[in-house]
């Protein structure tokens, strides 16, 4: 190895997969180059990457400089410029740009596709990736400026594959596994995610928004892609009718034939399954009864938290009148503190061609692009102008579902047209009856 | 190394250009058993830690073996994953939202060989390449950000803190003894690319020194009004500074108003914050995204600062371990860490987890702060 790395070497031990061992192996493989690849970026790139990481472990600071404007022609996103601040000592990573490659829905792959990705990235980049980045993309970690167009050309021409989003645009949407392999999914997350991704390619590649904008698609209220915490628009599957109950299977849970929660608690002896304590008593809206060996759900009072279904997946199933709820405005703390998504649309069907959903998306964008300040996330605009403003621009009738509780201050910003007679009054007329 | 052209012609960038095609379509990559039974799954079961079966209406079954993985991954390792998928799974595989790798087979008879194969593969340093686990009431893989490997604003490393933590809690990756799932997330600065603000336990990199000002270069590299506008607390104002006998336009920072978010540095590279002693780790706890039983919750700051004690952050892993053990010992079945803390009261949480409560943990940032103070005579001694 080109650089001694005594600190990060200590991350090779222990049971969890060591990224240091992996990168060292990659560095050696590149050095040997048994396949005679005509590397298009420095052969020792991974050695220099390990070296600069060791330096950071030593001095407790990063050695990557600010971005720098690089990209592919016609796009404003998908590439993040990166340069190291010690190019003399680590020339292999002097230019070390990131490319975001849009991931397929559900993150399903064939080995054929992944090997094509590897071939391309071994030739034209560092061979180091993230599988996957936080937003969901396949991340190519480290290449030089002249390779960007070449990689883009090969991706689009040979692999039918596009880049993902970065900057003030629509970021690459992400979904949960959904109906592909989950009995809880209330809509086809992959289908909706793909449809909106294709529909809004322009918004994804060409930054025209005040700031970043994320879509995430959760098939049910369990929220496995964390859309409620992470997405400007969060699409969470739900249903309107009754949970389907198989009483025989309920009896099998009560009788101990089926393990509760699909066996998720088998690492400890929690005692015999107690349906009263574990299901009935934990229902947040107290809408479940278990009497005379029968489970009864008052579905009108159900808030669809998923607990009973999670505990007894073989006995209880989501209803048939399915769709999704749309929440808006979630974001991480920068700048004004973290925000959770707020309910905007309680229920909408998720059926192709998804016109109703697209109308809401576009209504939100129109408002945000008109009113949002530079680097203001949707959630911050919602805080600044109020939830009722968003409901107004979307022409959604406010109802009690939109709030946790009504306001506890009476400072209502009445509009003039809501007040009988308007606000224009005659002071002289007033004074006729009220002395100064 | 000779330049190899892809076919792209820099003189005519628009010639035969293909754009706006999006990702590959999801169903190109479905294994046959998934394609056939999509939307018709009846139920699932976790047969043992890391191994699931999903049963469809048709009677078909798919067995999934879930393995942890470092999301920072070389092509060599991806090729090895492909080789495993080809050997056992007809070339199909998937990744989870939390960076796990899932191998799927359509027959129970294929599970053991796959399991044995995965467990036997180790890196040269001795760590597992594909540890099986991450299901049910245990600790699954950590979602995280880039850290020192590739980011310009981190206050700590991501892959390193994650490796150190997962080594420490590894037995809970391969066991399901906890009261409920425990999700750990990691973000190397306040930007939280990893959105750790709703996790049972969150590791967050944090700066503690205000930006340094590179006056000589500031006006040349930055738009001063943008740097000023970037500050959420209004701590930055324009200033004229004398540098080497010349007056230059720059900014001044009111240090006591700085909350170290680094947003100014994002807008202006002449305002770096990072510092060996200043930077370190904040731990947060009690958040969740699921709507199950209780509503989604934000994580709360429970440790104000821990140093970047590389390469293994022992103070950090120690505090995490304390929280995991106190939660495991005390929470009720199905209770998430935040639900447990709320039931017993946060004053008990600090006691049971042996964490010190300091003034840093009292919210003083704008309006929402007030709602977190105790406006009641109900508390525990």
mmCIF file of N, CA, C and O in Angstrom, chain B residues 220-270:
data_model
loop_
_atom_site.group_PDB
_atom_site.id
_atom_site.type_symbol
_atom_site.label_atom_id
_atom_site.label_comp_id
_atom_site.label_asym_id
_atom_site.label_seq_id
_atom_site.Cartn_x
_atom_site.Cartn_y
_atom_site.Cartn_z
ATOM 1 N N UNK B 220 -13.805 37.085 -2.901
ATOM 2 C CA UNK B 220 -13.475 36.557 -4.235
ATOM 3 C C UNK B 220 -14.191 35.226 -4.493
ATOM 4 O O UNK B 220 -14.491 34.876 -5.626
ATOM 5 N N UNK B 221 -14.428 34.470 -3.410
ATOM 6 C CA UNK B 221 -14.990 33.127 -3.588
ATOM 7 C C UNK B 221 -16.483 33.055 -3.287
ATOM 8 O O UNK B 221 -17.133 32.079 -3.653
ATOM 9 N N UNK B 222 -17.004 34.063 -2.568
ATOM 10 C CA UNK B 222 -18.384 33.939 -2.090
ATOM 11 C C UNK B 222 -19.213 35.160 -2.478
ATOM 12 O O UNK B 222 -18.679 36.251 -2.636
ATOM 13 N N UNK B 223 -20.511 34.936 -2.551
ATOM 14 C CA UNK B 223 -21.447 36.046 -2.625
ATOM 15 C C UNK B 223 -21.755 36.428 -1.182
ATOM 16 O O UNK B 223 -22.448 35.685 -0.473
ATOM 17 N N UNK B 224 -21.246 37.559 -0.741
ATOM 18 C CA UNK B 224 -21.400 37.934 0.670
ATOM 19 C C UNK B 224 -22.875 37.985 1.111
ATOM 20 O O UNK B 224 -23.228 37.445 2.169
ATOM 21 N N UNK B 225 -23.783 38.543 0.310
ATOM 22 C CA UNK B 225 -25.194 38.561 0.747
ATOM 23 C C UNK B 225 -25.766 37.151 0.949
ATOM 24 O O UNK B 225 -26.572 36.936 1.856
ATOM 25 N N UNK B 226 -25.320 36.195 0.128
ATOM 26 C CA UNK B 226 -25.821 34.821 0.293
ATOM 27 C C UNK B 226 -25.307 34.213 1.593
ATOM 28 O O UNK B 226 -26.033 33.507 2.298
ATOM 29 N N UNK B 227 -24.043 34.502 1.918
ATOM 30 C CA UNK B 227 -23.481 33.979 3.165
ATOM 31 C C UNK B 227 -24.237 34.565 4.355
ATOM 32 O O UNK B 227 -24.559 33.854 5.314
ATOM 33 N N UNK B 228 -24.547 35.849 4.274
ATOM 34 C CA UNK B 228 -25.281 36.503 5.369
ATOM 35 C C UNK B 228 -26.687 35.909 5.493
ATOM 36 O O UNK B 228 -27.143 35.571 6.581
ATOM 37 N N UNK B 229 -27.337 35.749 4.339
ATOM 38 C CA UNK B 229 -28.712 35.231 4.351
ATOM 39 C C UNK B 229 -28.757 33.777 4.795
ATOM 40 O O UNK B 229 -29.788 33.295 5.266
ATOM 41 N N UNK B 230 -27.635 33.069 4.661
ATOM 42 C CA UNK B 230 -27.625 31.641 4.992
ATOM 43 C C UNK B 230 -27.733 31.399 6.492
ATOM 44 O O UNK B 230 -28.090 30.312 6.923
ATOM 45 N N UNK B 231 -27.429 32.398 7.289
ATOM 46 C CA UNK B 231 -27.366 32.170 8.735
ATOM 47 C C UNK B 231 -28.760 32.195 9.359
ATOM 48 O O UNK B 231 -29.446 33.210 9.316
ATOM 49 N N UNK B 232 -29.188 31.082 9.956
ATOM 50 C CA UNK B 232 -30.538 31.039 10.527
ATOM 51 C C UNK B 232 -30.692 31.889 11.781
ATOM 52 O O UNK B 232 -31.807 32.198 12.179
ATOM 53 N N UNK B 233 -29.579 32.282 12.422
ATOM 54 C CA UNK B 233 -29.710 33.074 13.647
ATOM 55 C C UNK B 233 -29.288 34.523 13.437
ATOM 56 O O UNK B 233 -29.199 35.291 14.392
ATOM 57 N N UNK B 234 -29.003 34.890 12.206
ATOM 58 C CA UNK B 234 -28.625 36.271 11.920
ATOM 59 C C UNK B 234 -27.306 36.670 12.574
ATOM 60 O O UNK B 234 -27.120 37.820 12.960
ATOM 61 N N UNK B 235 -26.378 35.720 12.677
ATOM 62 C CA UNK B 235 -25.109 35.993 13.369
ATOM 63 C C UNK B 235 -24.060 36.614 12.448
ATOM 64 O O UNK B 235 -23.013 37.039 12.913
ATOM 65 N N UNK B 236 -24.355 36.648 11.149
ATOM 66 C CA UNK B 236 -23.341 37.125 10.198
ATOM 67 C C UNK B 236 -23.743 38.494 9.666
ATOM 68 O O UNK B 236 -24.895 38.718 9.296
ATOM 69 N N UNK B 237 -22.770 39.438 9.656
ATOM 70 C CA UNK B 237 -23.050 40.739 9.053
ATOM 71 C C UNK B 237 -21.874 41.146 8.165
ATOM 72 O O UNK B 237 -20.756 40.631 8.330
ATOM 73 N N UNK B 238 -22.115 42.059 7.244
ATOM 74 C CA UNK B 238 -21.013 42.485 6.379
ATOM 75 C C UNK B 238 -19.983 43.274 7.186
ATOM 76 O O UNK B 238 -20.325 43.907 8.184
ATOM 77 N N UNK B 239 -18.740 43.205 6.760
ATOM 78 C CA UNK B 239 -17.688 43.937 7.470
ATOM 79 C C UNK B 239 -16.589 44.310 6.492
ATOM 80 O O UNK B 239 -16.387 43.634 5.481
ATOM 81 N N UNK B 240 -15.932 45.422 6.794
ATOM 82 C CA UNK B 240 -14.746 45.787 6.015
ATOM 83 C C UNK B 240 -13.538 45.461 6.887
ATOM 84 O O UNK B 240 -13.459 45.874 8.043
ATOM 85 N N UNK B 241 -12.610 44.722 6.366
ATOM 86 C CA UNK B 241 -11.486 44.209 7.149
ATOM 87 C C UNK B 241 -10.194 44.635 6.460
ATOM 88 O O UNK B 241 -10.130 44.664 5.222
ATOM 89 N N UNK B 242 -9.194 44.951 7.274
ATOM 90 C CA UNK B 242 -7.907 45.277 6.669
ATOM 91 C C UNK B 242 -7.044 44.023 6.592
ATOM 92 O O UNK B 242 -6.779 43.368 7.599
ATOM 93 N N UNK B 243 -6.657 43.662 5.395
ATOM 94 C CA UNK B 243 -5.793 42.502 5.194
ATOM 95 C C UNK B 243 -4.547 42.966 4.449
ATOM 96 O O UNK B 243 -4.654 43.510 3.344
ATOM 97 N N UNK B 244 -3.399 42.755 5.048
ATOM 98 C CA UNK B 244 -2.122 43.144 4.442
ATOM 99 C C UNK B 244 -2.164 44.585 3.931
ATOM 100 O O UNK B 244 -1.809 44.867 2.778
ATOM 101 N N UNK B 245 -2.680 45.476 4.804
ATOM 102 C CA UNK B 245 -2.695 46.890 4.468
ATOM 103 C C UNK B 245 -3.775 47.293 3.475
ATOM 104 O O UNK B 245 -3.897 48.455 3.115
ATOM 105 N N UNK B 246 -4.586 46.346 3.039
ATOM 106 C CA UNK B 246 -5.644 46.669 2.076
ATOM 107 C C UNK B 246 -7.004 46.415 2.723
ATOM 108 O O UNK B 246 -7.185 45.415 3.421
ATOM 109 N N UNK B 247 -7.943 47.305 2.462
ATOM 110 C CA UNK B 247 -9.277 47.074 2.986
ATOM 111 C C UNK B 247 -10.034 46.138 2.034
ATOM 112 O O UNK B 247 -10.076 46.379 0.828
ATOM 113 N N UNK B 248 -10.567 45.070 2.604
ATOM 114 C CA UNK B 248 -11.343 44.142 1.760
ATOM 115 C C UNK B 248 -12.750 43.996 2.331
ATOM 116 O O UNK B 248 -12.980 44.183 3.527
ATOM 117 N N UNK B 249 -13.670 43.634 1.428
ATOM 118 C CA UNK B 249 -15.033 43.345 1.872
ATOM 119 C C UNK B 249 -15.059 41.924 2.417
ATOM 120 O O UNK B 249 -14.532 40.998 1.792
ATOM 121 N N UNK B 250 -15.682 41.772 3.569
ATOM 122 C CA UNK B 250 -15.790 40.432 4.144
ATOM 123 C C UNK B 250 -17.025 40.379 5.056
ATOM 124 O O UNK B 250 -17.958 41.170 4.872
ATOM 125 N N UNK B 251 -17.015 39.461 6.006
ATOM 126 C CA UNK B 251 -18.120 39.369 6.960
ATOM 127 C C UNK B 251 -17.571 39.298 8.379
ATOM 128 O O UNK B 251 -16.383 38.998 8.580
ATOM 129 N N UNK B 252 -18.432 39.571 9.343
ATOM 130 C CA UNK B 252 -18.091 39.371 10.750
ATOM 131 C C UNK B 252 -19.143 38.439 11.335
ATOM 132 O O UNK B 252 -20.312 38.468 10.926
ATOM 133 N N UNK B 253 -18.712 37.597 12.264
ATOM 134 C CA UNK B 253 -19.629 36.639 12.869
ATOM 135 C C UNK B 253 -19.760 36.922 14.358
ATOM 136 O O UNK B 253 -18.761 37.094 15.051
ATOM 137 N N UNK B 254 -20.995 37.021 14.803
ATOM 138 C CA UNK B 254 -21.253 37.169 16.238
ATOM 139 C C UNK B 254 -21.217 35.761 16.819
ATOM 140 O O UNK B 254 -22.194 35.002 16.734
ATOM 141 N N UNK B 255 -20.060 35.402 17.378
ATOM 142 C CA UNK B 255 -19.831 34.000 17.742
ATOM 143 C C UNK B 255 -20.868 33.434 18.706
ATOM 144 O O UNK B 255 -21.256 32.266 18.601
ATOM 145 N N UNK B 256 -21.313 34.275 19.674
ATOM 146 C CA UNK B 256 -22.239 33.714 20.666
ATOM 147 C C UNK B 256 -23.621 33.412 20.078
ATOM 148 O O UNK B 256 -24.422 32.741 20.711
ATOM 149 N N UNK B 257 -23.883 33.887 18.874
ATOM 150 C CA UNK B 257 -25.168 33.542 18.240
ATOM 151 C C UNK B 257 -25.061 32.341 17.305
ATOM 152 O O UNK B 257 -26.050 31.911 16.710
ATOM 153 N N UNK B 258 -23.858 31.819 17.143
ATOM 154 C CA UNK B 258 -23.652 30.716 16.193
ATOM 155 C C UNK B 258 -24.135 29.410 16.807
ATOM 156 O O UNK B 258 -23.814 29.108 17.959
ATOM 157 N N UNK B 259 -24.926 28.649 16.039
ATOM 158 C CA UNK B 259 -25.326 27.324 16.537
ATOM 159 C C UNK B 259 -24.627 26.234 15.735
ATOM 160 O O UNK B 259 -25.010 25.077 15.760
ATOM 161 N N UNK B 260 -23.595 26.619 14.966
ATOM 162 C CA UNK B 260 -22.664 25.675 14.362
ATOM 163 C C UNK B 260 -23.304 24.778 13.299
ATOM 164 O O UNK B 260 -22.892 23.645 13.114
ATOM 165 N N UNK B 261 -24.326 25.305 12.602
ATOM 166 C CA UNK B 261 -25.026 24.467 11.629
ATOM 167 C C UNK B 261 -24.217 24.293 10.348
ATOM 168 O O UNK B 261 -24.423 23.353 9.601
ATOM 169 N N UNK B 262 -23.306 25.235 10.076
ATOM 170 C CA UNK B 262 -22.470 25.095 8.887
ATOM 171 C C UNK B 262 -23.151 25.549 7.608
ATOM 172 O O UNK B 262 -22.604 25.379 6.514
ATOM 173 N N UNK B 263 -24.331 26.127 7.734
ATOM 174 C CA UNK B 263 -25.022 26.541 6.518
ATOM 175 C C UNK B 263 -24.246 27.641 5.796
ATOM 176 O O UNK B 263 -24.254 27.720 4.565
ATOM 177 N N UNK B 264 -23.536 28.482 6.548
ATOM 178 C CA UNK B 264 -22.733 29.539 5.916
ATOM 179 C C UNK B 264 -21.613 28.918 5.083
ATOM 180 O O UNK B 264 -21.323 29.370 3.975
ATOM 181 N N UNK B 265 -21.016 27.859 5.622
ATOM 182 C CA UNK B 265 -19.920 27.210 4.890
ATOM 183 C C UNK B 265 -20.440 26.564 3.602
ATOM 184 O O UNK B 265 -19.743 26.550 2.584
ATOM 185 N N UNK B 266 -21.670 26.051 3.651
ATOM 186 C CA UNK B 266 -22.266 25.493 2.440
ATOM 187 C C UNK B 266 -22.369 26.566 1.354
ATOM 188 O O UNK B 266 -22.152 26.307 0.176
ATOM 189 N N UNK B 267 -22.680 27.802 1.789
ATOM 190 C CA UNK B 267 -22.821 28.882 0.809
ATOM 191 C C UNK B 267 -21.483 29.558 0.505
ATOM 192 O O UNK B 267 -21.344 30.207 -0.516
ATOM 193 N N UNK B 268 -20.511 29.447 1.399
ATOM 194 C CA UNK B 268 -19.269 30.197 1.254
ATOM 195 C C UNK B 268 -18.076 29.389 1.739
ATOM 196 O O UNK B 268 -17.890 29.207 2.946
ATOM 197 N N UNK B 269 -17.262 28.897 0.813
ATOM 198 C CA UNK B 269 -16.134 28.045 1.201
ATOM 199 C C UNK B 269 -15.064 28.764 2.019
ATOM 200 O O UNK B 269 -14.158 28.113 2.539
ATOM 201 N N UNK B 270 -15.187 30.079 2.140
ATOM 202 C CA UNK B 270 -14.190 30.804 2.941
ATOM 203 C C UNK B 270 -14.583 30.896 4.409
ATOM 204 O O UNK B 270 -14.061 31.722 5.145
#
